[in-house]
Tab-separated table of C-alpha atoms in Angstrom:
chain	number	residue	atom	x	y	z
A	170	MET	CA	16.636	-13.156	4.544
A	171	PRO	CA	16.294	-13.211	1.166
A	172	THR	CA	19.300	-12.017	-0.963
A	173	PRO	CA	19.678	-9.449	-4.295
A	174	ASP	CA	20.385	-12.441	-6.257
A	175	ASP	CA	17.290	-13.879	-5.142
A	176	GLU	CA	14.462	-12.217	-8.211
A	177	THR	CA	11.712	-13.354	-7.011
A	178	ALA	CA	12.105	-11.511	-3.037
A	179	PRO	CA	11.279	-8.339	-3.423
A	180	ASN	CA	7.961	-8.813	-4.433
A	181	THR	CA	7.287	-11.733	-2.056
A	182	ASP	CA	9.070	-9.180	0.493
A	183	LEU	CA	6.355	-5.952	-1.286
A	184	VAL	CA	3.397	-8.350	-0.500
A	185	GLN	CA	4.507	-9.886	2.989
A	186	LEU	CA	5.580	-5.900	4.125
A	187	VAL	CA	1.974	-4.505	2.929
A	188	ALA	CA	0.321	-7.122	4.475
A	189	ALA	CA	1.613	-7.050	7.914
A	190	ALA	CA	1.939	-3.053	7.807
A	191	ALA	CA	-2.514	-3.122	6.916
A	192	ASP	CA	-2.388	-6.272	10.047
A	193	LEU	CA	-1.301	-4.243	12.684
A	194	CYS	CA	-2.226	-0.886	11.826
A	195	ARG	CA	-6.530	-2.364	10.728
A	196	ARG	CA	-6.769	-4.828	13.751
A	197	PRO	CA	-8.554	-6.951	14.129
A	198	LEU	CA	-8.893	-6.846	10.525
A	199	ARG	CA	-6.811	-9.404	8.622
A	200	HIS	CA	-5.209	-8.695	4.677
A	201	ALA	CA	-4.522	-10.483	1.477
A	202	VAL	CA	-1.953	-8.091	-0.689
A	203	LEU	CA	-2.764	-8.172	-4.690
A	204	PRO	CA	-1.704	-6.535	-7.655
A	205	ALA	CA	-4.509	-3.497	-8.944
A	206	ARG	CA	-6.674	-4.887	-11.508
A	207	VAL	CA	-5.946	-8.105	-12.435
A	208	GLU	CA	-9.125	-8.868	-12.540
A	209	GLU	CA	-9.923	-6.256	-15.809
A	210	ASP	CA	-6.212	-7.019	-18.101
A	211	THR	CA	-3.653	-9.699	-16.391
A	212	ALA	CA	-1.287	-8.360	-18.949
A	213	ALA	CA	-1.563	-4.470	-17.786
A	214	ALA	CA	-0.874	-5.851	-13.727
A	215	PRO	CA	1.126	-4.134	-12.090
A	216	ASP	CA	4.886	-4.238	-12.086
A	217	MET	CA	5.242	-5.283	-8.696
A	218	GLU	CA	8.800	-6.073	-8.055
A	219	ALA	CA	11.863	-3.255	-6.580
A	220	ASP	CA	15.108	-3.615	-6.668
A	221	GLY	CA	16.223	-5.226	-3.299
A	222	ALA	CA	18.788	-3.539	-0.677
A	223	ALA	CA	21.513	-6.139	0.509
A	224	ASP	CA	18.978	-6.189	3.362
A	225	GLY	CA	16.124	-7.360	2.358
A	226	LYS	CA	14.419	-3.563	2.243
A	227	PRO	CA	13.028	-2.053	-1.683
A	228	ASP	CA	16.111	0.045	-2.674
A	229	GLU	CA	13.447	1.666	-4.974
A	230	ALA	CA	10.199	0.662	-5.724
A	231	ASP	CA	8.620	1.237	-8.999
A	232	ASP	CA	5.371	2.789	-9.222
A	233	CYS	CA	3.300	0.088	-8.437
A	234	CYS	CA	-0.937	-0.466	-7.479
A	235	LEU	CA	-2.408	-2.571	-5.001
A	236	ARG	CA	-5.352	-4.251	-3.861
A	237	LEU	CA	-5.436	-4.626	-0.321
A	238	GLU	CA	-8.735	-7.545	0.482
A	239	VAL	CA	-10.009	-7.832	3.879
A	240	ARG	CA	-11.365	-10.382	5.728
A	241	SER	CA	-12.422	-10.626	9.352
A	242	PRO	CA	-10.809	-12.801	12.139
A	243	ASP	CA	-13.637	-15.342	11.445
A	244	GLY	CA	-12.202	-15.798	7.882
A	245	GLU	CA	-15.641	-13.895	6.238
A	246	ARG	CA	-15.013	-11.505	3.305
A	247	ARG	CA	-15.291	-7.554	4.335
A	248	PRO	CA	-14.844	-6.115	0.689
A	249	GLN	CA	-16.567	-2.853	2.064
A	250	ASP	CA	-12.947	-2.612	4.040
A	251	ASP	CA	-10.832	-3.489	0.656
A	252	LEU	CA	-8.394	-0.953	-0.102
A	253	GLU	CA	-6.130	0.288	-2.745
A	254	LEU	CA	-2.326	1.033	-2.806
A	255	GLU	CA	0.305	2.748	-5.230
A	256	LEU	CA	2.950	3.534	-4.508
A	257	TYR	CA	5.178	5.437	-6.512
A	258	ARG	CA	8.653	7.805	-6.312
A	259	SER	CA	8.912	11.861	-6.521
A	260	GLY	CA	12.370	13.017	-6.056
A	261	ASP	CA	14.115	10.853	-3.334
A	262	GLY	CA	10.846	10.506	-1.289
A	263	LEU	CA	8.368	7.995	-1.489
A	264	ASN	CA	4.689	8.783	-1.792
A	265	LEU	CA	1.571	7.035	-1.491
A	266	THR	CA	-2.300	7.021	-2.103
A	267	LEU	CA	-4.651	4.754	-0.098
A	268	ALA	CA	-8.388	4.569	-0.796
A	269	TRP	CA	-11.310	2.155	-0.242
A	270	ALA	CA	-11.560	-0.138	-3.342
A	271	ASP	CA	-15.232	-0.281	-3.774
A	272	ASP	CA	-16.704	3.147	-2.235
A	273	PRO	CA	-14.712	6.095	-4.769
A	274	ASP	CA	-17.316	8.645	-3.031
A	275	ARG	CA	-14.786	8.026	0.174
A	276	PRO	CA	-11.854	10.285	1.008
A	277	MET	CA	-8.369	9.354	0.191
A	278	LEU	CA	-5.053	9.539	1.490
A	279	TRP	CA	-1.915	11.048	0.102
A	280	HIS	CA	0.323	10.784	2.138
A	281	GLY	CA	4.067	11.929	1.193
A	282	GLN	CA	6.201	13.927	4.067
A	283	HIS	CA	2.510	14.505	5.662
A	284	PRO	CA	-0.911	12.798	5.167
A	285	VAL	CA	-3.487	14.820	3.431
A	286	TRP	CA	-7.504	13.574	2.421
A	287	MET	CA	-8.644	14.816	-0.465
A	288	ARG	CA	-12.242	14.095	-2.245
A	289	PRO	CA	-11.734	11.963	-5.501
A	290	ASP	CA	-13.751	13.930	-7.318
A	291	THR	CA	-11.678	17.046	-7.242
A	292	GLY	CA	-9.317	16.346	-5.615
A	293	GLU	CA	-9.775	19.278	-3.201
A	294	ARG	CA	-8.238	18.754	0.665
A	295	CYS	CA	-11.229	17.492	2.744
A	296	GLU	CA	-11.276	16.129	6.736
A	297	ARG	CA	-10.032	12.988	7.714
A	298	PRO	CA	-12.980	10.258	7.973
A	299	GLN	CA	-13.677	8.744	11.126
A	300	ASP	CA	-11.980	5.690	9.777
A	301	GLY	CA	-9.095	7.148	8.579
A	302	ALA	CA	-6.748	7.055	11.749
A	303	ALA	CA	-6.029	3.609	10.684
A	304	LEU	CA	-4.866	3.962	7.571
A	305	GLU	CA	-2.504	7.366	8.443
A	306	ALA	CA	-0.961	4.510	10.785
A	307	LEU	CA	-0.833	1.748	7.349
A	308	ALA	CA	0.525	5.320	5.040
A	309	ARG	CA	2.993	5.913	7.779
A	310	ARG	CA	4.516	2.851	8.853
A	311	LEU	CA	4.987	1.760	5.214
A	312	ARG	CA	7.005	5.048	4.352
A	313	ALA	CA	9.004	4.108	7.140
A	314	LEU	CA	9.910	-0.075	6.271
A	315	MET	CA	10.729	1.298	2.484
A	316	ALA	CA	12.595	4.521	3.652
A	317	PRO	CA	16.494	3.262	2.028
A	318	ALA	CA	18.738	2.976	4.442
A	319	PRO	CA	21.355	5.128	5.139
A	320	ALA	CA	24.218	5.168	3.264
């Protein structure tokens, strides 16, 4: 269990937490978690650190964007299944968006208190896509895992 003094622990914990949750919710796919847009501009890579609470959970995550790169159980890359995850705080709540990384025409999921599927070009609500249930499960799990511990 990391300690609050360990500066690398929150970053590592966040990556491991997201990867484990994605592996569980999107079985049998396997996930690697990377900062989003690293290939575009490494100087502009998002800050993935979060303040670590004594229990090792992020106490308050900074806004961050991550890319979930997907492999089949056999280890073959599946870029068509890659996701982009954005985590951000709004008031006291954690909100997130999940979108397919390489298909800008597919609906994206916003999850705050409840899931909302949106068209990426207009932001209008739309129906959940056929393979969207796993993304909703991932969003719920991440929100539950990253919720601050009650005082």
